Coordinates of C-alpha atoms and ligand atoms in Angstrom, one line a residue:
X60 CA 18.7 -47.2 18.5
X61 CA 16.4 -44.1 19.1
X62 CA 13.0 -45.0 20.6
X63 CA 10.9 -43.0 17.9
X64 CA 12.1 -42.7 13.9
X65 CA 11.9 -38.6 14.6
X66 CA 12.1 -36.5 17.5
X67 CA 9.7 -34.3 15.5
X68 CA 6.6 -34.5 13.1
X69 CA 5.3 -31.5 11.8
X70 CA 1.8 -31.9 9.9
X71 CA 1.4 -28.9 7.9
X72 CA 4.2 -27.2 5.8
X73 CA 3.1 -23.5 6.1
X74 CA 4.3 -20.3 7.9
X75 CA 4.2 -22.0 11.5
X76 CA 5.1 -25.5 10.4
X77 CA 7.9 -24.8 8.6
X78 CA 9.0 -21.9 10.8
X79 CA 9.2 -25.0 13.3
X80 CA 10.6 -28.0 11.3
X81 CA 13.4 -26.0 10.4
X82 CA 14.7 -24.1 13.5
X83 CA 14.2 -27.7 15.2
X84 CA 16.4 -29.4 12.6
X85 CA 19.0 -26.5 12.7
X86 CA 19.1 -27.5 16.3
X87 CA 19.7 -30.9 15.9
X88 CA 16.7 -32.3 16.1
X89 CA 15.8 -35.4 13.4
X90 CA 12.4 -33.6 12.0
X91 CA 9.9 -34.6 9.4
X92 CA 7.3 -32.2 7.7
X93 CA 4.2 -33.9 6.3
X94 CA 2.4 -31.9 3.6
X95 CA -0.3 -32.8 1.1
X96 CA 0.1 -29.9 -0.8
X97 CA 2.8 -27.6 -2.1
X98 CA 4.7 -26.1 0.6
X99 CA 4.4 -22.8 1.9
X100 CA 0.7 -23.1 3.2
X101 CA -2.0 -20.4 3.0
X102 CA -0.3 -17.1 3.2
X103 CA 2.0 -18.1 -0.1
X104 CA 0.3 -20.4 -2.0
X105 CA -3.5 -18.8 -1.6
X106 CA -3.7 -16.2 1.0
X107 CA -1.2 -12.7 1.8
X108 CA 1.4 -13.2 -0.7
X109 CA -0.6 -13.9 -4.2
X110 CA -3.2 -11.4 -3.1
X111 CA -0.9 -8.8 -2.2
X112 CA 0.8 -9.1 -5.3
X113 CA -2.9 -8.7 -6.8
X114 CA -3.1 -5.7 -5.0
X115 CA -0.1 -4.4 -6.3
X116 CA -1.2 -5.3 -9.6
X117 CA -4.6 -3.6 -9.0
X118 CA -3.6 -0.3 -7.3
X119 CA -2.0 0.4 -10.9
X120 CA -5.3 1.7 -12.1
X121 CA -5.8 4.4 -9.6
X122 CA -1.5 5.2 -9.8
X123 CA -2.2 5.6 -13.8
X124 CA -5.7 7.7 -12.6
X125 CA -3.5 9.7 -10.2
X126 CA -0.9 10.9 -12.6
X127 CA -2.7 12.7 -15.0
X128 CA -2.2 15.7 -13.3
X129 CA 0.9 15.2 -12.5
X130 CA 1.9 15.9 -16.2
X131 CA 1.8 12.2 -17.6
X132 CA -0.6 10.9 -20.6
X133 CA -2.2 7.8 -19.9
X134 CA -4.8 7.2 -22.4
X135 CA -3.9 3.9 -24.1
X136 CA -3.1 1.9 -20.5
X137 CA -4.8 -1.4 -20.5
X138 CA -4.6 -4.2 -17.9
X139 CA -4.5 -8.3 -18.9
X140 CA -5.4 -10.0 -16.1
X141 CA -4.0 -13.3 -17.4
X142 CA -0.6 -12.0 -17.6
X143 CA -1.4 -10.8 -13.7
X144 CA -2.2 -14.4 -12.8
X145 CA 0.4 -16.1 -14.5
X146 CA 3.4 -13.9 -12.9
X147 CA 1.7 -14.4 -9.7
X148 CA 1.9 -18.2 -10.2
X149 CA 5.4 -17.7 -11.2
X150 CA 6.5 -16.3 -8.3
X151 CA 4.9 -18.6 -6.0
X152 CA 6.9 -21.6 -7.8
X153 CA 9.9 -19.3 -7.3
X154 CA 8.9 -19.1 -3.7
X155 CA 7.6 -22.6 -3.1
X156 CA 11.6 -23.4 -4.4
X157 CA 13.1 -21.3 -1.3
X158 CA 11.0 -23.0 0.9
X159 CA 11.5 -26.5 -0.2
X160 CA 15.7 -25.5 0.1
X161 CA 15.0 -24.2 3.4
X162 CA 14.0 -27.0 4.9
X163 CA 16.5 -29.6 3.2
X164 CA 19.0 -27.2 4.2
X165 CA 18.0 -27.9 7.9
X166 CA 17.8 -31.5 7.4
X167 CA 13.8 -31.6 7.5
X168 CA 12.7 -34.9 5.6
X169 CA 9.5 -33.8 3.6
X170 CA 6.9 -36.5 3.7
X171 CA 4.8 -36.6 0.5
X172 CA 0.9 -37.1 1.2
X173 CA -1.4 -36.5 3.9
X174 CA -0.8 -37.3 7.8
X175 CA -2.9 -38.8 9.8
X176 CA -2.4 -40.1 13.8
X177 CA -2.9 -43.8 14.2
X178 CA -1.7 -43.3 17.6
X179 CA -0.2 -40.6 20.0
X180 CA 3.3 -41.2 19.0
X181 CA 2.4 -42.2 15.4
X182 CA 1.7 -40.5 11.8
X183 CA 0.4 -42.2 8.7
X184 CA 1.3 -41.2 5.4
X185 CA -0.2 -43.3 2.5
X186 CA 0.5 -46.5 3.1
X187 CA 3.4 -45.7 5.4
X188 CA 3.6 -44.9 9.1
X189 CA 6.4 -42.8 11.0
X190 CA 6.8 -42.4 14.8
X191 CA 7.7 -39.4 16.6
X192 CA 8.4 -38.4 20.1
X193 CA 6.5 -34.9 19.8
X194 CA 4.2 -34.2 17.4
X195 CA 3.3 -30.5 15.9
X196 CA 0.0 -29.8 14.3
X197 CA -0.1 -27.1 12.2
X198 CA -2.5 -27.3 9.1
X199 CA -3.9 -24.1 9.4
X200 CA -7.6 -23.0 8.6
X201 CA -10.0 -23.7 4.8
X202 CA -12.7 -21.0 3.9
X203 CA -15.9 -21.9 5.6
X204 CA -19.5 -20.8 4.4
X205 CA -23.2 -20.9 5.6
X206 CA -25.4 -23.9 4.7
X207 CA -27.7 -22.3 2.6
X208 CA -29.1 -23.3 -0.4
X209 CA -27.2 -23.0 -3.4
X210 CA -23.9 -22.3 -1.8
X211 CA -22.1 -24.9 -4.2
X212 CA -21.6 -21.8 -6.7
X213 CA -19.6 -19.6 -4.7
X214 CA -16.1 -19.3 -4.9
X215 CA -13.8 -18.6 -2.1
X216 CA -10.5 -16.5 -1.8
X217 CA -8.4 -19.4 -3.1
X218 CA -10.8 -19.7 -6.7
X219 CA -10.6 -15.9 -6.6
X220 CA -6.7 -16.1 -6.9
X221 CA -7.0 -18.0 -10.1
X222 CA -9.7 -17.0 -12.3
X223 CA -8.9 -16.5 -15.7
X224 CA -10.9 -14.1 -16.4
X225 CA -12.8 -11.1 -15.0
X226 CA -16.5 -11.3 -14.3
X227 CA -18.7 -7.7 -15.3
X228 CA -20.4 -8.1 -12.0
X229 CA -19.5 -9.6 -8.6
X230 CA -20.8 -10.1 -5.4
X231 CA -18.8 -10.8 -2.2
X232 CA -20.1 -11.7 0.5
X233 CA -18.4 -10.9 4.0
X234 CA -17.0 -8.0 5.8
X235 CA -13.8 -9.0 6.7
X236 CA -10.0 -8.8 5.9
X237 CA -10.5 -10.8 3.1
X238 CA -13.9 -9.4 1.8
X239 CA -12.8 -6.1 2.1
X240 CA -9.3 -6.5 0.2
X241 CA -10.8 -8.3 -2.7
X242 CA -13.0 -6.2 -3.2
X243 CA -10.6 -3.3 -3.5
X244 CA -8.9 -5.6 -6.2
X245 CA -11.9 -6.3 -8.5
X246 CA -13.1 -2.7 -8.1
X247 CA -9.9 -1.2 -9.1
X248 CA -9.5 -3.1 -12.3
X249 CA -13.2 -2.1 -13.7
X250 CA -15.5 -5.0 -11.9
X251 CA -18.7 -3.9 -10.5
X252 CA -18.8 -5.1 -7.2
X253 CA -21.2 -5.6 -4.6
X254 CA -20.0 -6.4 -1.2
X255 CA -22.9 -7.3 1.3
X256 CA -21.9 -7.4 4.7
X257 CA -24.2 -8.8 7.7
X258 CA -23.1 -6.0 10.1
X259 CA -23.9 -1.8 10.0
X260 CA -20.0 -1.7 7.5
X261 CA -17.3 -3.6 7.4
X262 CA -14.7 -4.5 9.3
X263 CA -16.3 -5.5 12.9
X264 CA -14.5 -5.2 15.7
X265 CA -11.6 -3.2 14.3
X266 CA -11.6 0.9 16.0
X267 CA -15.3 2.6 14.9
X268 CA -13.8 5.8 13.4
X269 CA -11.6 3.3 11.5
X270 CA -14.8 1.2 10.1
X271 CA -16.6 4.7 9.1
X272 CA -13.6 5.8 6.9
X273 CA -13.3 2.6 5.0
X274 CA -16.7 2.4 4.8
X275 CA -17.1 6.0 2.7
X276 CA -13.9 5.1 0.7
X277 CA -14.9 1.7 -0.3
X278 CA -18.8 3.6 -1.7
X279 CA -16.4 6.7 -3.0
X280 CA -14.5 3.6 -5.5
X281 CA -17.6 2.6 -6.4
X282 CA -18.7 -0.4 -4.7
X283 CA -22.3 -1.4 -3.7
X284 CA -22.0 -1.9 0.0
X285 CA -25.0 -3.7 1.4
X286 CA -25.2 -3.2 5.2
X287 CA -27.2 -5.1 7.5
X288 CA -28.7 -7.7 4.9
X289 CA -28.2 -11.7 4.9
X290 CA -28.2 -14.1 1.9
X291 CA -30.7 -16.8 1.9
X292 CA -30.4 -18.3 -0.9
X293 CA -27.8 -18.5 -4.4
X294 CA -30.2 -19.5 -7.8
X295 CA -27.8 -20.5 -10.8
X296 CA -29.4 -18.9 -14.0
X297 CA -28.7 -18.9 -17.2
X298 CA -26.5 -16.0 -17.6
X299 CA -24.9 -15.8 -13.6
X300 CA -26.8 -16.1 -10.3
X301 CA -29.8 -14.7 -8.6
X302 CA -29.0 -14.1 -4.8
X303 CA -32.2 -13.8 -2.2
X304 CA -31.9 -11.8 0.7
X305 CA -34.0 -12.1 3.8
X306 CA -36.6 -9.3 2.9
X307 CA -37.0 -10.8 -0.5
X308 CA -34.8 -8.4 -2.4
X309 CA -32.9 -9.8 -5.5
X310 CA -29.6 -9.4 -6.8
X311 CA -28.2 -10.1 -9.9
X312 CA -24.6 -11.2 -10.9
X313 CA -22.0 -13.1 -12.5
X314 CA -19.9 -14.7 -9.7
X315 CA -20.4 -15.0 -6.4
X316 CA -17.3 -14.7 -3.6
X317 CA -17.7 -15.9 -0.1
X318 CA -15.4 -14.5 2.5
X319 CA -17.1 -15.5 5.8
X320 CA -14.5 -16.5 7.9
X321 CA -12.2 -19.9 8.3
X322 CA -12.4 -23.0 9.9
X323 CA -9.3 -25.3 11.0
X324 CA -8.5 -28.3 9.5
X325 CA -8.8 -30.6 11.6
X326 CA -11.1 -33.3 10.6
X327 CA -10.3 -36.5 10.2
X328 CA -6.8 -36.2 11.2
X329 CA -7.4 -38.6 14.1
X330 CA -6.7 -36.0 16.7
X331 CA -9.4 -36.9 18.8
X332 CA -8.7 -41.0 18.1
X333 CA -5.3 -39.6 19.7
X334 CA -6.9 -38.4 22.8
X335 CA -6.6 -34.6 22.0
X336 CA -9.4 -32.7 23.0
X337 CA -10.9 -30.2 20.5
X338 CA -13.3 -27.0 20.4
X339 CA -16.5 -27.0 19.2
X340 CA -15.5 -25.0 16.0
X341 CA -12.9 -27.8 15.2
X342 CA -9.6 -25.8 16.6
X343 CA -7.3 -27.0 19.0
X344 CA -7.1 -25.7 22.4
X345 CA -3.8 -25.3 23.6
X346 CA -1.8 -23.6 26.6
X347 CA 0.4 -21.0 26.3
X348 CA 3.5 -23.7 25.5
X349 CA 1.3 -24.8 22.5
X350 CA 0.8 -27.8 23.7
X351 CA -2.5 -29.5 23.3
X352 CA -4.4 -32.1 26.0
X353 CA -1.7 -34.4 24.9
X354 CA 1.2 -32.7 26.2
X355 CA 3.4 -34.3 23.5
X356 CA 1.6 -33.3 20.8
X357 CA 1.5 -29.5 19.9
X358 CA -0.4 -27.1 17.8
X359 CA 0.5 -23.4 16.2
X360 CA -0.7 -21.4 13.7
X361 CA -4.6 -20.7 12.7
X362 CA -5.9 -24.3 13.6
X363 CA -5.3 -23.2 17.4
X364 CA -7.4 -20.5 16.7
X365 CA -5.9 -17.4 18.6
X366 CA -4.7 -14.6 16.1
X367 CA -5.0 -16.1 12.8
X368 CA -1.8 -14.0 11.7
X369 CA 1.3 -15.2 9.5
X370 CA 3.4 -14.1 11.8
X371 CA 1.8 -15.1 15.1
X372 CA 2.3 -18.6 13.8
X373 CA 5.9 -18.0 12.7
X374 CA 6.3 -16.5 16.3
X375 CA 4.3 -19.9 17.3
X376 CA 6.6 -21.9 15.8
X377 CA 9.6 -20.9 16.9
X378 CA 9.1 -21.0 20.6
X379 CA 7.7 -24.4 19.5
X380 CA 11.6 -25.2 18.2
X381 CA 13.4 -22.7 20.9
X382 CA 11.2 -24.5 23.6
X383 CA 12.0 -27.8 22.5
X384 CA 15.4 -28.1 20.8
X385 CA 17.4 -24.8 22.1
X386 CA 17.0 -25.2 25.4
X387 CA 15.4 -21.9 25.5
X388 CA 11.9 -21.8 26.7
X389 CA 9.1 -19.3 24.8
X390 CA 6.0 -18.2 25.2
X391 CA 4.0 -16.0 22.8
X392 CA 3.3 -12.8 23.9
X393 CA -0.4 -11.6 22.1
X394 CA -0.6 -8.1 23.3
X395 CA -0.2 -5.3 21.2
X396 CA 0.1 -7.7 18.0
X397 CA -0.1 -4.8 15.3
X398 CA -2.1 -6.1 11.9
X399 CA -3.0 -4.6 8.5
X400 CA -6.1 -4.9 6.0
X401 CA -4.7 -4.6 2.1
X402 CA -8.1 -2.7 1.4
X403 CA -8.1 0.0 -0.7
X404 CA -6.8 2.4 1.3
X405 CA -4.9 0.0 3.5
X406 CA -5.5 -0.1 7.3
X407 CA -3.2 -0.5 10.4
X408 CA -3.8 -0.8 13.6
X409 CA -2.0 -2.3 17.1
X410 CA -3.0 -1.8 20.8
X411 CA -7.0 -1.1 21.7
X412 CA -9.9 0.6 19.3
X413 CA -11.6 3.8 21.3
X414 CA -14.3 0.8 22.9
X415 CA -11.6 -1.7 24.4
X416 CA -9.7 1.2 26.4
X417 CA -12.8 3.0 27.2
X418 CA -13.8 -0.4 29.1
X419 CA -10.2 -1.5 30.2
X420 CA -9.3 2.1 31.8
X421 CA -12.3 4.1 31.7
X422 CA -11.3 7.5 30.7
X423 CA -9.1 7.8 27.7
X424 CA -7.9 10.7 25.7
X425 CA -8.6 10.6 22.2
X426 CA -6.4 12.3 19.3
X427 CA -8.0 12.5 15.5
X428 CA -6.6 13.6 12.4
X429 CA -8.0 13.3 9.2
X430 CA -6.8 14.9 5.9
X431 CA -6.1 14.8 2.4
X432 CA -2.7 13.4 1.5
X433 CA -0.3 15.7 -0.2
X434 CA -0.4 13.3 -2.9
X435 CA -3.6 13.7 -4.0
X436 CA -3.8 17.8 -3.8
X437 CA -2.2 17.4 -7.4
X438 CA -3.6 14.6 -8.2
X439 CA -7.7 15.0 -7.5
X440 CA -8.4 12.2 -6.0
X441 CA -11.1 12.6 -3.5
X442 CA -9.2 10.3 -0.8
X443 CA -9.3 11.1 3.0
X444 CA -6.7 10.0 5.3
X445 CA -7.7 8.9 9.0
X446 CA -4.9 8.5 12.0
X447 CA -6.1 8.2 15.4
X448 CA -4.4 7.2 18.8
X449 CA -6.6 6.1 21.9
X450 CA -4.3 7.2 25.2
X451 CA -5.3 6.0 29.0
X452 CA -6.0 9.1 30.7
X453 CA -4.6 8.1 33.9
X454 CA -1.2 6.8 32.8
X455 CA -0.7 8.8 29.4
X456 CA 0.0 5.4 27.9
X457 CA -0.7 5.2 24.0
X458 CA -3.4 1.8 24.3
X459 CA -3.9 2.0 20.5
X460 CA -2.7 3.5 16.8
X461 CA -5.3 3.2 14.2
X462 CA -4.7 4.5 10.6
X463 CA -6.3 4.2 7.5
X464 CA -5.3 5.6 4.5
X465 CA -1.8 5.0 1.9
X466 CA 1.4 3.5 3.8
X467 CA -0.5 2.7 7.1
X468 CA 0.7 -0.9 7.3
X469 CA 4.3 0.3 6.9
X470 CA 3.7 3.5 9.2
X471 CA 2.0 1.2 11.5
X472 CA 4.7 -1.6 12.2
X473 CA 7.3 1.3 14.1
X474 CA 4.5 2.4 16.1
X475 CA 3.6 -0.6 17.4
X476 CA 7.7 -1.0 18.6
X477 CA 6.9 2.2 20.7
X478 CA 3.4 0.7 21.8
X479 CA 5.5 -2.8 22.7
X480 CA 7.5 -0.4 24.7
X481 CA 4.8 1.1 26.5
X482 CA 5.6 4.5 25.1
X483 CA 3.4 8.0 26.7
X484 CA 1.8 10.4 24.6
X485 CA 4.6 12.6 25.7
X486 CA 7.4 10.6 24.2
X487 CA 4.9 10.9 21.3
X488 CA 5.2 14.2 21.2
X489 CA 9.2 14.4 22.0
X490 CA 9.5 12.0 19.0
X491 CA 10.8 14.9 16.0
X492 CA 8.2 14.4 12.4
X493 CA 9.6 13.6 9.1
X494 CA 8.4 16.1 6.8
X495 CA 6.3 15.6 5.0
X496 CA 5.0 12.7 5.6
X497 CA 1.8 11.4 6.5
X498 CA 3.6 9.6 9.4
X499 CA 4.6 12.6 11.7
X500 CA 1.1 12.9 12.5
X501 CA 1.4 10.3 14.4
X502 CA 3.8 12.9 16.4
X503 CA 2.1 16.0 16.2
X504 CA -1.4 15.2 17.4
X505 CA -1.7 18.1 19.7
X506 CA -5.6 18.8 20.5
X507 CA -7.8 16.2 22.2
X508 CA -11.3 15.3 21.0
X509 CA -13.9 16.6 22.8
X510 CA -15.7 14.1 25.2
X511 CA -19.0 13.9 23.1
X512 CA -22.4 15.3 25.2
X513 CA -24.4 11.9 26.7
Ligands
NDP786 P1 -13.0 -12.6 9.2 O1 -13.3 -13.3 10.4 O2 -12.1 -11.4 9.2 O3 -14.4 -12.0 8.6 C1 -15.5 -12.8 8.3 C2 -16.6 -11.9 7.8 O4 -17.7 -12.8 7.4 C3 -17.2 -11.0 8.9 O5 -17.6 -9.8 8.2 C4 -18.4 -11.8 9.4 O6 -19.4 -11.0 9.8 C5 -18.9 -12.4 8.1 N1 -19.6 -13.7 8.3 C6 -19.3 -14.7 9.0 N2 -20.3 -15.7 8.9 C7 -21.2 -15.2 8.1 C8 -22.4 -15.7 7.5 N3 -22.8 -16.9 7.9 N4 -23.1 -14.9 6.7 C9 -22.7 -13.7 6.3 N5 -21.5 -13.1 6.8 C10 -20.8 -13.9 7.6 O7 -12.7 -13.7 8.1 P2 -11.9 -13.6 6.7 O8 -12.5 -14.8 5.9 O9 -12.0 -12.3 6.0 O10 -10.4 -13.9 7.0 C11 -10.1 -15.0 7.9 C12 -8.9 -14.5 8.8 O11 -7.7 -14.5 8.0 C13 -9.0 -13.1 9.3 O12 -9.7 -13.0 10.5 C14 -7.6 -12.7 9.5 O13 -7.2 -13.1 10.8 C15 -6.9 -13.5 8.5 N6 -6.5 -12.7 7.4 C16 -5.6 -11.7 7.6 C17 -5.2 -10.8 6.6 C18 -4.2 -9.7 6.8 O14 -3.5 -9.8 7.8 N7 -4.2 -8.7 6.0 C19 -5.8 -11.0 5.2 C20 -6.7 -12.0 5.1 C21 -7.0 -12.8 6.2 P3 -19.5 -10.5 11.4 O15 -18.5 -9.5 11.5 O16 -20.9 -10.0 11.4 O17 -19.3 -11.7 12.2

């Protein structure tokens, strides 16, 4: 008789949980997943996947816009938003179904409810309890907002995914990934939308150059950006809401988004009650085997807190499984971990901005290019297109690709191979352009940027 019912609990079915659960029952291991929800976690159900599809489903307007003068008549184009929503939702089910076959196809039990640790070795679900020998935490991150007065009438990402309707007038409130690419959504399909950001622009701590160009292309699609300026207050009225600043100015609108971040899951899950330690934000520290100050019990994905990135947790999860079932022992490896904003135009970016390698190696060579894309001579569209790589002077070593503008996340992903690789700016430059493309500039960057005066 085994000591334990499973060698392996997972609580949380999304990308790192499941990721886990089922390369851990491919191996042979007897694994349980506990999930309260659907499967499939934030990125499917209410994160990357429905709002990329949004996107998509967005960046219609300006494609329609765009090929007007490329000989087509578009005058009668309208957009239902419902009819959006509702294929969204259908391909989440679709997807939610592949998930839920994955994991029976690996022999992962799915436990039904929510799980909570009586003890070190033991997980409560309703009114039933379930020993393991390890134990893997993975239940991810929930928006978090400021306590300020009124904050009950905001909506987050996951209410934004499934409004019914369009409001005239937004406000959202953040400058982050999520701020930024829902805003590029609402614009696009005729919302007028304020985005008030805390910071000088959006986007801090991505590459400077980078957080300029998004910055005039977010006010070029028309939205209101609203640097440097905090909300102190949300007033339901009788048409929408009344938002204070500190200063005393007003604004007026009909829904109110909050995208200020996330916070793990973790409470009342009786982590501590199981002796593992925990942060002050609520995340679980963990060492770079994922395992937490229980050394049994592990943790992946965004309620560790690292790189709140799909697939950092995937890649979490698996040397979780590799580590523990395939006698095959991984660690994560968090340099040079490339990662896109869906804004409108879409960012990419790996390695160091211009600030990070400036402080890491001192002197670094710096390589800009900014143009308009070939698709837009013909079509009008007053869009700029930014590409940047940040070299260490001393070694010639690219430390970071920035690029902003259409196709960067897919552009980006094969430079970061040649960044994991530790590729020179000469192999850069050895490296033949596809023509034309936006993507050989990467490649043909000849002239440095001047060193600006002190
Ligand atoms: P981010 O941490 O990216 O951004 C939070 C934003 O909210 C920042 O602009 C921050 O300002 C601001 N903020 C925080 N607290 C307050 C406050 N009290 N009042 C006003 N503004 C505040 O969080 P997101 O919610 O956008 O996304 C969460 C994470 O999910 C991201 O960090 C990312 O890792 C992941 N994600 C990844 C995506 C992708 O890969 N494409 C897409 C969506 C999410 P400041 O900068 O001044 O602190």
């Amino acid at each position: 008789m085994p000591k334990y019912d499973y060698d392996l609990i997972t609580i949380g079915a999304g990308s790192g949980g499941v990721r886990a659960s089922r390369l851990s029952g491919g191996y042979g291991a007897r694994v349980a997943v506990v999930e309260e929800d659907r499967v499939g976690g934030t990125c499917v159900l209410r994160g990357c996947i429905p709002k990329k599809l949004l996107i998509y489903g967005a960046h219609y307007a300006e494609h329609l816009e765009d090929a007007i003068n490329y000989g087509w008549s578009v005058e009668d184009a309208t957009h239902d938003w419902a009819k959006l929503i509702d294929n969204k939702n259908t391909e989440l089910d679709r997807l939610n179904g592949i998930y839920l076959r994955i994991l029976r196809d690996n022999n992962v039990d799915i436990l039904d409810g929510r799980g909570v640790l009586t003890d070190p070795h033991t997980v409560q679900v309703g009114d039933k309890s379930y020993t393991a020998e390890n134990i893997l935490v993975a239940v991810g991150g929930w928006p978090s907002t400021p306590d300020i007065p009124g904050i009950e009438h905001v909506i987050s990402s996951n209410e934004a995914l499934e409004l019914r309707e369009l409001p005239k007038r937004m406000v959202i409130v953040g400058g982050g990934y999520i701020a930024v690419e829902f805003a590029g959504i609402f614009a696009a399909l005729g919302v007028e939308v304020t985005e008030v950001v805390r910071a000088d622009t959006v986007l801090r701590g991505f590459d400077e150059d980078i957080r300029v160009a998004l910055d005039d292309e977010l006010k070029k699609r028309g939205i209101n950006l609203m640097s440097d300026t905090v909300i102190r207050s949300i007033e339901k009225t009788s048409d929408g809401y009344t938002l204070r600043c500190a200063g005393n100015e007003m604004i007026e609108t009909d829904l109110v988004m909050y995208a200020t971040g996330r916070a793990p899951n973790t409470k009342g899950l009786g982590l501590e009650e199981a002796g593992v330690t925990l942060a002050d934000n609520g995340s679980i520290p963990v060492d770079e085997w994922n395992r937490s100050s229980v050394p049994h019990i592990y943790a992946v994905g965004d309620v560790t807190d690292r790189i709140q990135l799909t697939p950092v947790a995937i890649q979490e999860g698996r040397a979780v499984a590799e580590t523990l079932y395939n006698d095959n022992p991984i660690k994560t490896d968090y340099e040079n971990v490339p990662s896109a904003v869906f804004s409108t135009p879409p960012i990419g970016t790996v390695g160091l901005t211009e600030d990070q390698a400036r402080e890491k190696y001192g002197e670094v060579d710096v390589y800009i290019s900014r143009f308009k894309p070939l698709v837009h001579t013909l079509s009008g569209r007053d869009e700029r297109t930014l590409m940047k790589l940040v070299v260490d002077t001393k070694s010639q070593r690219v430390a970071g690709a920035h690029m902003m503008g259409m196709d960067a996340p897919e552009i980006i992903q094969g430079v970061a191979i040649a960044l994991k690789c530790g590729a020179t700016k000469a192999q850069f430059d050895a490296t033949i352009g596809i023509h034309p493309s936006a993507a050989e500039e990467f490649v043909t960057m000849r002239d440095k940027r001047p060193e600006k005066a002190e």
